Coordinates of C-alpha atoms and ligand atoms in Angstrom, one line a residue:
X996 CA 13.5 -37.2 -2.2
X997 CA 14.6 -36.6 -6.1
X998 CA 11.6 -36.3 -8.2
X999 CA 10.5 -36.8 -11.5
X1000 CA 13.1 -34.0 -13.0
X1001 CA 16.3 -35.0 -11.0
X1002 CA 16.5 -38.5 -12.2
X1003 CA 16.8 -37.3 -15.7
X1004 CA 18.4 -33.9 -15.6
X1005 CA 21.8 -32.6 -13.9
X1006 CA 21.7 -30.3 -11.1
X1007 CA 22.0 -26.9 -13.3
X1008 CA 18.8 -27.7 -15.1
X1009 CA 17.5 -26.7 -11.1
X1010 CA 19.4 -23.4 -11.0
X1011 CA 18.9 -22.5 -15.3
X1012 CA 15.2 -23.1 -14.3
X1013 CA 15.7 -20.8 -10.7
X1014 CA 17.7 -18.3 -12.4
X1015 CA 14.9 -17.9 -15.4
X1016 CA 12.3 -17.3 -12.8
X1017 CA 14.2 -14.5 -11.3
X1018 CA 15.0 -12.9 -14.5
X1019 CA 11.3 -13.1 -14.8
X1020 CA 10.6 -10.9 -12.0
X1021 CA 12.9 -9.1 -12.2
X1022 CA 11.5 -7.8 -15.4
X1023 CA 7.5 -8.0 -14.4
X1024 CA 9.0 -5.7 -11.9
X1025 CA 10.8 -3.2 -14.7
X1026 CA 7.1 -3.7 -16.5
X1027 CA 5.2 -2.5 -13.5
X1028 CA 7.0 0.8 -12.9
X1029 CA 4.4 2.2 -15.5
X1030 CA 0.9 1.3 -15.6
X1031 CA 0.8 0.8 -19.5
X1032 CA 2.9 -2.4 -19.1
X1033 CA 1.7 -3.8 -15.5
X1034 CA -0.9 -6.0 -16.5
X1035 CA 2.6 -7.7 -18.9
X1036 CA 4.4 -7.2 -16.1
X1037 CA 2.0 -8.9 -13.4
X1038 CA 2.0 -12.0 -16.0
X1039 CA 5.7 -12.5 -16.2
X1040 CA 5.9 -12.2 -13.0
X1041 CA 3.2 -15.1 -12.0
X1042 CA 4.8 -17.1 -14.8
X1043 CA 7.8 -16.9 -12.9
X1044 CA 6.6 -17.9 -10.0
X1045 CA 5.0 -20.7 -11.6
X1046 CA 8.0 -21.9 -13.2
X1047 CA 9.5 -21.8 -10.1
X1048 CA 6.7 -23.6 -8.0
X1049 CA 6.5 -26.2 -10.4
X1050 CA 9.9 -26.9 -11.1
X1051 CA 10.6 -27.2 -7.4
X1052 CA 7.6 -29.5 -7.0
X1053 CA 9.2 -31.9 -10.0
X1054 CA 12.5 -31.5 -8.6
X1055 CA 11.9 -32.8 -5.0
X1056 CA 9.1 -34.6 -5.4
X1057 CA 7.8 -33.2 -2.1
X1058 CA 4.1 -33.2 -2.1
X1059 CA 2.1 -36.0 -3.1
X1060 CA -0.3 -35.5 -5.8
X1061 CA -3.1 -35.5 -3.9
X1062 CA -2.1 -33.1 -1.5
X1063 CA -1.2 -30.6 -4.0
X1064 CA -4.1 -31.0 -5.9
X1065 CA -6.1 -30.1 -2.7
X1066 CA -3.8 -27.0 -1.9
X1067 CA -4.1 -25.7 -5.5
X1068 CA -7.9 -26.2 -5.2
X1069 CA -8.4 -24.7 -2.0
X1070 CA -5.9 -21.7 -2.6
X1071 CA -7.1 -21.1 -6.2
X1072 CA -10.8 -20.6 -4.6
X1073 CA -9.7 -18.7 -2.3
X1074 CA -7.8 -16.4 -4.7
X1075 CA -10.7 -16.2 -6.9
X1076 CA -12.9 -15.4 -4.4
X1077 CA -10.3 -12.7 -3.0
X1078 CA -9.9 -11.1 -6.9
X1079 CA -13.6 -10.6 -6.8
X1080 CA -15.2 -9.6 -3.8
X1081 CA -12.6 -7.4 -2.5
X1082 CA -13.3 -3.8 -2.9
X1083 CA -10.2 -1.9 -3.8
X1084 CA -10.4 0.2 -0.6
X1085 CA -10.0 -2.6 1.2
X1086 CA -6.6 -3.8 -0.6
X1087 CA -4.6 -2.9 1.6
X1088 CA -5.7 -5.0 4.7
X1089 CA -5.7 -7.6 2.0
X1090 CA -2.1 -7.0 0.9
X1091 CA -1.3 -7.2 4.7
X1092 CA -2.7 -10.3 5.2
X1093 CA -1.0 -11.9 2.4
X1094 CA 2.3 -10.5 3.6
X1095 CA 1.2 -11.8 7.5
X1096 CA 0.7 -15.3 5.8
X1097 CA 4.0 -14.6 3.4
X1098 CA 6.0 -13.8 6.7
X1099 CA 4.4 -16.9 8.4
X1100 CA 5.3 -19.0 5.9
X1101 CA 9.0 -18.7 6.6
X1102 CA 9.2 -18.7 9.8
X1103 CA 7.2 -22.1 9.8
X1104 CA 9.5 -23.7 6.6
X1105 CA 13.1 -22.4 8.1
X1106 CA 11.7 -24.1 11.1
X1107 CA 10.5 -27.5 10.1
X1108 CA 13.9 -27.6 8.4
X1109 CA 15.7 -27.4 11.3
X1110 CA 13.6 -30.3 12.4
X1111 CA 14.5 -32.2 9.6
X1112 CA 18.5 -31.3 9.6
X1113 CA 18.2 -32.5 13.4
X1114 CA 16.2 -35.8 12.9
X1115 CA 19.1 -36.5 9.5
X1116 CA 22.4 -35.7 10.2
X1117 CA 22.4 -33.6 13.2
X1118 CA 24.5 -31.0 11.7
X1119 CA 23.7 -27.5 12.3
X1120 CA 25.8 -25.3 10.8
X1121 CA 25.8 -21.7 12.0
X1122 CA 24.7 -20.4 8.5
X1123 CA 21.9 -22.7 8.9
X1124 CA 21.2 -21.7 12.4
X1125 CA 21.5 -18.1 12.1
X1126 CA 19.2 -17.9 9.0
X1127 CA 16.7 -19.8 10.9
X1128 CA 16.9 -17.2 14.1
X1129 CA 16.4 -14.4 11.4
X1130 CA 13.5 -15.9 9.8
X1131 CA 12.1 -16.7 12.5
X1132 CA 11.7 -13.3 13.8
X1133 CA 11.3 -11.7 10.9
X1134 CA 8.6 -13.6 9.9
X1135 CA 6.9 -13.8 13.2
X1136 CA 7.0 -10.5 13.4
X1137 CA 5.3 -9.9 10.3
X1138 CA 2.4 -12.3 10.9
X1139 CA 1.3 -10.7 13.8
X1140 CA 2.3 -7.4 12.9
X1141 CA 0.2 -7.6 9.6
X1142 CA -2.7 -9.6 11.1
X1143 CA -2.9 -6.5 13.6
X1144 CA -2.4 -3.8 11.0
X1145 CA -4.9 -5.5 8.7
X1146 CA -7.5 -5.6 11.3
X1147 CA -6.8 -2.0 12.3
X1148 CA -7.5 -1.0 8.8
X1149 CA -11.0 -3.0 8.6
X1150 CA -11.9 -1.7 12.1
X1151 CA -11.6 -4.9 13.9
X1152 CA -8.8 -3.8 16.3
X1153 CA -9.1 -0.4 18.2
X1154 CA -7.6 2.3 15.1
X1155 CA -6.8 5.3 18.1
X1156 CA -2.8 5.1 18.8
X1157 CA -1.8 4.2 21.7
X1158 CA 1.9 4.9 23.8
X1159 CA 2.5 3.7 26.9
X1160 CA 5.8 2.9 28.9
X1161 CA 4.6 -0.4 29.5
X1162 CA 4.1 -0.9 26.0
X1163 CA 7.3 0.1 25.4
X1164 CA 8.7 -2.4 28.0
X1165 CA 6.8 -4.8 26.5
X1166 CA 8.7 -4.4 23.5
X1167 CA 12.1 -4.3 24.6
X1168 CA 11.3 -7.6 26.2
X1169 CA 10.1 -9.6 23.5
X1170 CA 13.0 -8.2 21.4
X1171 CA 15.3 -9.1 23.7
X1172 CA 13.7 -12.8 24.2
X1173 CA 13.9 -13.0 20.8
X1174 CA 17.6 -12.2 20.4
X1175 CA 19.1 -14.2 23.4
X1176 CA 17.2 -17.2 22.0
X1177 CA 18.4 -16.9 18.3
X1178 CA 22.0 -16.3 19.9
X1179 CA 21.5 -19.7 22.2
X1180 CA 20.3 -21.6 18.9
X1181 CA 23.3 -19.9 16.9
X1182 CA 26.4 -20.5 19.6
X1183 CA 25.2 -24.2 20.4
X1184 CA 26.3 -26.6 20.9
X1185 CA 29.8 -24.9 21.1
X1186 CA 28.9 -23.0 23.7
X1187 CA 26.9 -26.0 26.5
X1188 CA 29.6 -27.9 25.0
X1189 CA 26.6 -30.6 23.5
X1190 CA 25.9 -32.0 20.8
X1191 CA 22.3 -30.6 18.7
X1192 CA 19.7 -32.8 19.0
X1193 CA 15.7 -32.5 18.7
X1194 CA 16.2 -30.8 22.2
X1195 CA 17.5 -27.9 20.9
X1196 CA 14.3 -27.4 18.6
X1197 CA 11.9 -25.5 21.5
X1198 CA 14.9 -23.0 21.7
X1199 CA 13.4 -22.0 18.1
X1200 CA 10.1 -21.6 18.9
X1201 CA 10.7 -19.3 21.4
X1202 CA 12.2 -17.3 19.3
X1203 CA 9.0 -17.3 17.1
X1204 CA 6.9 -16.9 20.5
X1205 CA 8.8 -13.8 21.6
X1206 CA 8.8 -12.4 18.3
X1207 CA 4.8 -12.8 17.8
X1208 CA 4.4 -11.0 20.9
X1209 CA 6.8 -8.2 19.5
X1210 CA 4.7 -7.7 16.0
X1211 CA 1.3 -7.3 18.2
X1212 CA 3.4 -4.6 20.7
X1213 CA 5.3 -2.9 17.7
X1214 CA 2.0 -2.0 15.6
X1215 CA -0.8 -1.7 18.2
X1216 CA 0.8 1.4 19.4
X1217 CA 0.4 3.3 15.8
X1218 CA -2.6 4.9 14.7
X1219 CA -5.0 2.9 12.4
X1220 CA -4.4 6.1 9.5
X1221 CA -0.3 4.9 9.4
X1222 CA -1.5 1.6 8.6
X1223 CA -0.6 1.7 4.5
X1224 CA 2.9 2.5 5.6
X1225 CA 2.9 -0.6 8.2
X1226 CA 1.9 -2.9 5.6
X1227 CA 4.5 -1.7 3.0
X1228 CA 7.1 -1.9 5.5
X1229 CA 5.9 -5.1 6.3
X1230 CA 5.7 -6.2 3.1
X1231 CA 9.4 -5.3 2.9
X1232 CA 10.3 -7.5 6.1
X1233 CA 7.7 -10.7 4.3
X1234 CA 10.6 -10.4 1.5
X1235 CA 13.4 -10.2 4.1
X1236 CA 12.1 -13.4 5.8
X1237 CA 11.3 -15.1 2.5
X1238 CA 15.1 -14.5 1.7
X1239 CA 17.0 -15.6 4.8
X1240 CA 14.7 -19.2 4.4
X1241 CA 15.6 -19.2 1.0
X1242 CA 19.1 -19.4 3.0
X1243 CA 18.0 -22.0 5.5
X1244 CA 17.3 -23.5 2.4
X1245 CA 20.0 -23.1 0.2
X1246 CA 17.6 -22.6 -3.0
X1247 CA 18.1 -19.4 -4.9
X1248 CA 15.1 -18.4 -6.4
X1249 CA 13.7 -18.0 -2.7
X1250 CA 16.6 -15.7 -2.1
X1251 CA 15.9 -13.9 -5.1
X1252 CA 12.1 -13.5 -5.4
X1253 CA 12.4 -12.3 -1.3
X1254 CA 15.3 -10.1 -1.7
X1255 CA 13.2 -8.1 -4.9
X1256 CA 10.3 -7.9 -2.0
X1257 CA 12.3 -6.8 0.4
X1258 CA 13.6 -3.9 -1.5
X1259 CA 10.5 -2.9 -3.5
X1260 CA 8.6 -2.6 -0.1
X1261 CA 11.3 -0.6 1.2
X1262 CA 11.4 1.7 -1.2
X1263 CA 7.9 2.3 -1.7
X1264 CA 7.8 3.0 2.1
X1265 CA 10.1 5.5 2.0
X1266 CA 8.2 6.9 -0.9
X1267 CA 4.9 7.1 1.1
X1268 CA 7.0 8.7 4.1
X1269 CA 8.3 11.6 1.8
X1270 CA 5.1 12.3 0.1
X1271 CA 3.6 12.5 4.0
X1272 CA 6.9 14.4 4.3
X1273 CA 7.2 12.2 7.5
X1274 CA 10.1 9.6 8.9
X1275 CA 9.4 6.2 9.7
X1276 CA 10.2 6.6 13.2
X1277 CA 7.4 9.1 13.3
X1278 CA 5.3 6.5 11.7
X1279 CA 6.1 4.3 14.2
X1280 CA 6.7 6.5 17.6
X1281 CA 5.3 9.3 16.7
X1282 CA 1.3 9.0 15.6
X1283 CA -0.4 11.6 13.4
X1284 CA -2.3 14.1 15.5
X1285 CA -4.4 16.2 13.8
X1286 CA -7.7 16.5 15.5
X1287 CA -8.9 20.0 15.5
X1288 CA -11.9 20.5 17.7
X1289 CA -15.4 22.2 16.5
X1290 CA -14.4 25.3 17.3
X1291 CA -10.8 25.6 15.5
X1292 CA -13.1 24.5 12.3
X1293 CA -15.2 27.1 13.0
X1294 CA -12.6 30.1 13.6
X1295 CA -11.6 29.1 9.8
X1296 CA -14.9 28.3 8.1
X1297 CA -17.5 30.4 9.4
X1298 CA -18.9 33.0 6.7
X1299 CA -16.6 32.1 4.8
X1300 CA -17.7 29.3 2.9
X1301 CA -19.4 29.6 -0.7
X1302 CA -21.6 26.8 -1.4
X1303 CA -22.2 26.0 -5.6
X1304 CA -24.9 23.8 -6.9
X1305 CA -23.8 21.8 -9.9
X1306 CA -26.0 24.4 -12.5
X1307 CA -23.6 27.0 -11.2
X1308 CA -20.5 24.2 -12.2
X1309 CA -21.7 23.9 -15.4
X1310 CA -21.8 27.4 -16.6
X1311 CA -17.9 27.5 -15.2
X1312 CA -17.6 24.3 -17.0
X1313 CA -18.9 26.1 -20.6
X1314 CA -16.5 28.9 -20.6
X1315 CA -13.2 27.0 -19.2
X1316 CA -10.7 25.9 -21.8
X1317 CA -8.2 24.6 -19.5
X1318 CA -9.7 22.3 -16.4
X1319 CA -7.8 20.2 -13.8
X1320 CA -9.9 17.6 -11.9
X1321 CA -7.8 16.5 -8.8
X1322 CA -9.3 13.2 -6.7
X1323 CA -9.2 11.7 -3.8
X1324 CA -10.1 9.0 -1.2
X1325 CA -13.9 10.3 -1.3
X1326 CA -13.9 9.6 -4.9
X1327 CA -12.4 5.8 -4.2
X1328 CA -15.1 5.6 -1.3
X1329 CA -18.2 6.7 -3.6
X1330 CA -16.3 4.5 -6.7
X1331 CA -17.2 8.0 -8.9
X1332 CA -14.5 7.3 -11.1
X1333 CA -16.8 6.6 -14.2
X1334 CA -18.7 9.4 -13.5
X1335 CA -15.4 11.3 -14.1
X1336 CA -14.3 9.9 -17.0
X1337 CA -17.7 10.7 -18.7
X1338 CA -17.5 14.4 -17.8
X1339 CA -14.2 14.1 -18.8
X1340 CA -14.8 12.8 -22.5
X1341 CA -17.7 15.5 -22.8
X1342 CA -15.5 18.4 -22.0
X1343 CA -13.0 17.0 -25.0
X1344 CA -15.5 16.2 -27.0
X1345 CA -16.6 20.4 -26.8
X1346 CA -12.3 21.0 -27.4
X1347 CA -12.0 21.7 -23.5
X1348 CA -8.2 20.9 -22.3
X1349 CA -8.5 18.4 -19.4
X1350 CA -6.3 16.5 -17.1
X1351 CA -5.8 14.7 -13.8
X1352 CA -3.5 16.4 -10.8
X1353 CA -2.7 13.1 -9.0
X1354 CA -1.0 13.6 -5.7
X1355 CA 1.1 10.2 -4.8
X1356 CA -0.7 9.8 -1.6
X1357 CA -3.7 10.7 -2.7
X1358 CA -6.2 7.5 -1.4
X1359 CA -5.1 5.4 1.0
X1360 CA -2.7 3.3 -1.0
X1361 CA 0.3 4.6 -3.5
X1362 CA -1.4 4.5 -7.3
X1363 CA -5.0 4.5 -5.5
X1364 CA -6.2 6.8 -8.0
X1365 CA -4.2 6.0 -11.2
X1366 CA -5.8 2.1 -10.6
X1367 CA -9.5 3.8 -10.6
X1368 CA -9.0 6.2 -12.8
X1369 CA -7.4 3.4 -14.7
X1370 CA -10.5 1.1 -14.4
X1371 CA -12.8 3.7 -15.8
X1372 CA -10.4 4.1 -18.8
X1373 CA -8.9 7.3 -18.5
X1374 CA -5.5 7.5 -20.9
X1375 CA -2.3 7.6 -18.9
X1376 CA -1.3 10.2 -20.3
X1377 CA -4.0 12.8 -18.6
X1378 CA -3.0 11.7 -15.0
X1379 CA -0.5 14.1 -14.3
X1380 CA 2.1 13.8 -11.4
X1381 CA 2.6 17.1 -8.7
X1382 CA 5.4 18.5 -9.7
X1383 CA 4.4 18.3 -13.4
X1384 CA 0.8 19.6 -12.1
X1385 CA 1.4 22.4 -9.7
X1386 CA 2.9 24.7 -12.5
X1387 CA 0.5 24.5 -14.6
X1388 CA -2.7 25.5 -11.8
X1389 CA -2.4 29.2 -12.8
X1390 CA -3.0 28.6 -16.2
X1391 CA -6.2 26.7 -15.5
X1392 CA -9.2 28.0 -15.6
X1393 CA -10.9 25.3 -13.2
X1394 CA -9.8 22.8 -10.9
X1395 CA -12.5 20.3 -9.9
X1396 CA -11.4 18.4 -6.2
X1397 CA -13.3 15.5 -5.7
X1398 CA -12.9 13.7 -2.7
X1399 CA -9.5 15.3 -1.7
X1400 CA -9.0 16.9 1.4
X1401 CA -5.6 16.9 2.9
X1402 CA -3.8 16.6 -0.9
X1403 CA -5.2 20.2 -1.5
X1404 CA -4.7 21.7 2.0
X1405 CA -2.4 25.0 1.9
X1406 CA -2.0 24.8 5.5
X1407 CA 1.1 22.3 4.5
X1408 CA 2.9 25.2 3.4
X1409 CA 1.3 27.8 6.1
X1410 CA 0.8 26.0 9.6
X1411 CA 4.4 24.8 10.4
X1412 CA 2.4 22.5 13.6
X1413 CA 0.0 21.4 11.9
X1414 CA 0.4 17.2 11.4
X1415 CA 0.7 18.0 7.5
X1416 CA 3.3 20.7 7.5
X1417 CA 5.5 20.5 4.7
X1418 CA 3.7 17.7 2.4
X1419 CA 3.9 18.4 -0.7
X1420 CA 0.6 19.3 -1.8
X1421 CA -1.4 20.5 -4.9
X1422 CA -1.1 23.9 -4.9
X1423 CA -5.2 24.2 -6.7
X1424 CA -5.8 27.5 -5.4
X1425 CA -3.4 29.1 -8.1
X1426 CA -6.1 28.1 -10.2
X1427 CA -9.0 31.0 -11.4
X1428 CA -11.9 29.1 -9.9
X1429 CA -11.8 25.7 -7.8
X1430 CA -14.7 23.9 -7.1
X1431 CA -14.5 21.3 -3.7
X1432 CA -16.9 18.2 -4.0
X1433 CA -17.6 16.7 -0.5
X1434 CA -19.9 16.0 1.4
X1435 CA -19.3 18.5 3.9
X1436 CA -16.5 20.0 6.0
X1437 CA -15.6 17.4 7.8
X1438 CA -11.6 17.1 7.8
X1439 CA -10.0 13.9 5.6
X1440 CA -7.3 11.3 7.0
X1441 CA -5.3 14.2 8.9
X1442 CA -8.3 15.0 11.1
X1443 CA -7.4 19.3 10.4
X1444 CA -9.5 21.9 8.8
X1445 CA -8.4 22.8 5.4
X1446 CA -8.6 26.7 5.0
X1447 CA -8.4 25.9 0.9
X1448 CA -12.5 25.6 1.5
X1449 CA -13.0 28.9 2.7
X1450 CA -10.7 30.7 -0.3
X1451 CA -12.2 33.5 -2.0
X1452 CA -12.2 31.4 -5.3
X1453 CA -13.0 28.1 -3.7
X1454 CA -17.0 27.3 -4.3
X1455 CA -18.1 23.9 -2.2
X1456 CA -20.1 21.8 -3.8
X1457 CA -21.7 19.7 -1.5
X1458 CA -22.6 16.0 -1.9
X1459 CA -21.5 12.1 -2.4
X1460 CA -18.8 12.4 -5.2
X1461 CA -20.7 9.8 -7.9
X1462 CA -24.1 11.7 -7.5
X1463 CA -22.3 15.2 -7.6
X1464 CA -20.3 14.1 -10.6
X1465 CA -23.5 12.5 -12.5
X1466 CA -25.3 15.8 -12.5
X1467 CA -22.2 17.6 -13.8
X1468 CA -22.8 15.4 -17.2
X1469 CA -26.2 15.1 -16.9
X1470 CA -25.8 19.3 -17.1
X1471 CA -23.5 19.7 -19.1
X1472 CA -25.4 17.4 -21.6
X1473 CA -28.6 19.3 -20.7
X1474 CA -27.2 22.8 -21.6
X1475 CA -25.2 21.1 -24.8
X1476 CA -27.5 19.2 -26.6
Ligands
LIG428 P1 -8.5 12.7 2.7 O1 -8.6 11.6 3.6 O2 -7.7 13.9 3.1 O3 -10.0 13.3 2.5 C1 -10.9 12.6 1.8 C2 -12.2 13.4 1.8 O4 -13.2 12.6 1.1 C3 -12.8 13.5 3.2 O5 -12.6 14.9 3.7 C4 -14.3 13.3 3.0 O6 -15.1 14.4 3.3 C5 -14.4 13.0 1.5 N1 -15.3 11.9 1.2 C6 -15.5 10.7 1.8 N2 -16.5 10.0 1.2 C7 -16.9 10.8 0.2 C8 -18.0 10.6 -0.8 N3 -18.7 9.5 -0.8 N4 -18.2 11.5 -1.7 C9 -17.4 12.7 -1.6 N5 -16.5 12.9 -0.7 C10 -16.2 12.0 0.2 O7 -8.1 12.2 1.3 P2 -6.9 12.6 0.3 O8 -7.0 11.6 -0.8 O9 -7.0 14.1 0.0 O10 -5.6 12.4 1.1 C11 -5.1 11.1 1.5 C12 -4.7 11.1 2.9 O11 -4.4 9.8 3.2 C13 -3.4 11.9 3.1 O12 -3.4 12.6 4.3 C14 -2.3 10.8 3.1 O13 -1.2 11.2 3.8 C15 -3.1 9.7 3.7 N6 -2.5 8.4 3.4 C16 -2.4 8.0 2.1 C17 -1.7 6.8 1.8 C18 -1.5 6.4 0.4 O14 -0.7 5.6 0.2 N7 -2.2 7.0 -0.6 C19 -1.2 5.9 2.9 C20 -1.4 6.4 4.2 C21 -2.0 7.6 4.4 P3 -16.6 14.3 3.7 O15 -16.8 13.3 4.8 O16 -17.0 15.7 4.0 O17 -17.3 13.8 2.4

């Protein structure tokens, strides 16, 4: 149906329009490589997605006023409600349920326009077909695949991995369900020697059946702690599947917008899978599986372990002129980045040199800590990356960890079986002094005992990171004022 805009403008005012909102990602993109242009960049980016949405709305006149009134309504609630009572832990479950309902999405519009080719002219092309097949497993896949991950990640769904043959069967199955029925929809009606009709239609949702069933087998299987990388990954295939509609559709802003997914969630899952200095077929077969018992913990901590108190901080604090604080996910989990950024501005305000080592998968989601740290208004410039970092640790008179475990352990470089061996890691210990703030020894994401703890210059200093970092200031202001 031609809307308002066709009757009065030709065709290329539709692609100008299209190709203006991919330009505009394409640079909120460039903008959000560094986080003193994101917040431009996220703009342009929604603008071109608005542009986009609404131009196609006026073009096609495809919803009635009414009903898009009630879907801005009930998504912009939604969102709003999302923006504010999400904790930023929790983002990336709620990034994987966005790409679960991305990846839906497509596989649902490539296959109601199959419907609608089939009820019109009947003629299904094999571009048309074939783009259909591919969205429709791609995006099945990542609904259920994200919709599992998601609920791994808030504890819904068992986190432990879990390999089995039969799971493995299981698989294979679905896959291969999945592909015989895209090939049936593809090769009709050359091959039965019909003609396509509405009959052919249940071929498709097989397709999406089979492939449902392989998202819940392909991520069940991995262990609830490889979950950021699933969702990035995913994110990459939500992109792929909004693409290949975008085919099925012939309308190139679609293609664009999911092809720019599709690649920026493929990179960044490669990034994550270096900095883990893992592949992603471990990620996916192989399962991370650090769990040292009691006893190995013991053998590495006992008598060896100086505890501090955050007087004894304080007077390391007053005579340091160089001091590196290096967070974690504890520091995310007990939201102390304020607390930081106070003791921060009082060390500079006495002419102390501080910065930030920030290890790139330090949290549980890439740029976890530059976002907090961020929040609390530290300057960019402070958060330093690891290899600009590392070099500079036996210059520095202190290194404060808050929070970080497995970012700071040396067994990466030692303990060539231990789940961690060779990440890159901050090498803190080069450092004179380091005080560790945790709440006790207990081993992070990786599940292994970290040997930095029980280093002759390593002092623990025991407690919830906000509390431990409030009576830092509150000290230092004490013994300043
Ligand atoms: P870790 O998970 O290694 O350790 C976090 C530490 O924080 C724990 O040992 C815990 O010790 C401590 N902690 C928890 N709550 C608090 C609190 N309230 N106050 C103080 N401390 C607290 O975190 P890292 O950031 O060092 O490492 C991240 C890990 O996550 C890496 O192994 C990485 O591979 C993995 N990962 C990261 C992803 C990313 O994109 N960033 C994605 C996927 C995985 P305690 O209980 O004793 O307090």
């Amino acid at each position: 149906m031609a809307g308002i805009l066709a009757q009065q403008l030709p065709e290329q005012a539709l692609q100008f329009a299209y190709l203006v909102s991919g330009i505009m990602f394409i640079q909120g993109l460039r903008d959000m490589t560094h986080p003193r242009t994101a917040t431009r960049g996220n703009l342009i980016s929604s603008g071109g997605m608005f542009l986009a949405v609404a131009v196609t709305i006026l073009w096609f006149e495809i919803l009635t006023p009414a009903i898009l009134a009630a879907g801005l309504l009930i998504g912009g609630v939604v969102g709003a409600y999302l923006a504010v009572a999400v904790e930023t832990t929790e983002m990336p479950q709620l990034v994987g349920l966005f790409n679960g309902f991305g990846g839906g999405a497509s596989a649902v519009v490539a296959g109601a326009e199959l419907v609608d080719v089939l009820a019109g002219s009947g003629d299904l092309g094999v571009g048309l077909t074939a783009s259909a097949a591919i969205a429709a497993i791609i995006g099945s896949v990542t609904f259920s695949g994200s919709f599992v991950a998601s609920g791994k990640l808030h504890g819904i769904v068992g986190e432990s991995p879990v390999s089995t043959n039969v799971g493995h069967a299981l698989k294979v199955t679905f896959l291969g369900v999945a592909l015989v029925a895209g090939a049936v929809l593809v090769v009709q009606p050359s091959l039965f020697g019909g003609v396509p009709t509405a009959e052919w239609v249940p071929v498709y949702w097989v397709i999406v059946a089979a492939a449902l069933l392989l998202g819940i087998f392909l991520v069940v299987p991995i262990g609830g702690a490889d979950m950021p990388v699933v969702i990035s990954l995913l994110n990459s295939y939500s992109g792929l599947a909004a693409a290949t509609t975008g085919f099925v559709l012939n309308n190139t802003v679609l293609i664009i917008a999911g092809t720019l997914v599709g690649a920026a969630g493929m990179i960044l899952t490669i990034i994550m899978c270096e900095s883990m200095n893992r592949s992603l077929a471990n990620v996916f077969f192989g399962g991370l599986g650090g769990d040292d018992t009691a006893e190995e913990m013991e053998d590495i901590y006992e008598g060896q372990i100086t505890e501090t108190s955050p007087e004894e901080v304080t007077m390391l604090l007053e005579t340091a002129e160089r001091v590196v604080i290096v967070p974690g996910y504890g520091m995310a989990v007990a939201q102390a980045q304020h607390a930081v950024a106070e003791l921060v501005d009082l060390l500079e305000d006495s002419g102390v040199d501080v910065e930030f080592g920030i290890h790139p998968v330090a949290g549980r989601m890439p740029g976890h800590m530059n976002a907090l740290l961020a929040e609390a208004d530290v300057p960019y410039d402070k958060m330093r990356e690891l290899e600009e970092v590392n070099p500079t640790f036996s210059q520095t008179d202190l290194v404060i960890v808050t929070g970080a475990n497995d970012v700071v352990n040396p067994r990466a470089n030692e303990d060539d079986d231990s789940p961690i061996a060779g990440m890159p890691i901050l090498n803190v210990e080069d450092a004179r002094h380091v005080v560790v703030n945790k709440r006790s020894l207990s081993p992070g994401f990786s599940g292994i005992a970290n040997p930095l703890f029980a280093r002759d210059n390593t002092s623990m200093l025991f407690g919830d990171a906000k509390a431990s970092m409030q009576s830092l200031v509150n000290e230092y202001k004490e013994s300043n004022s």
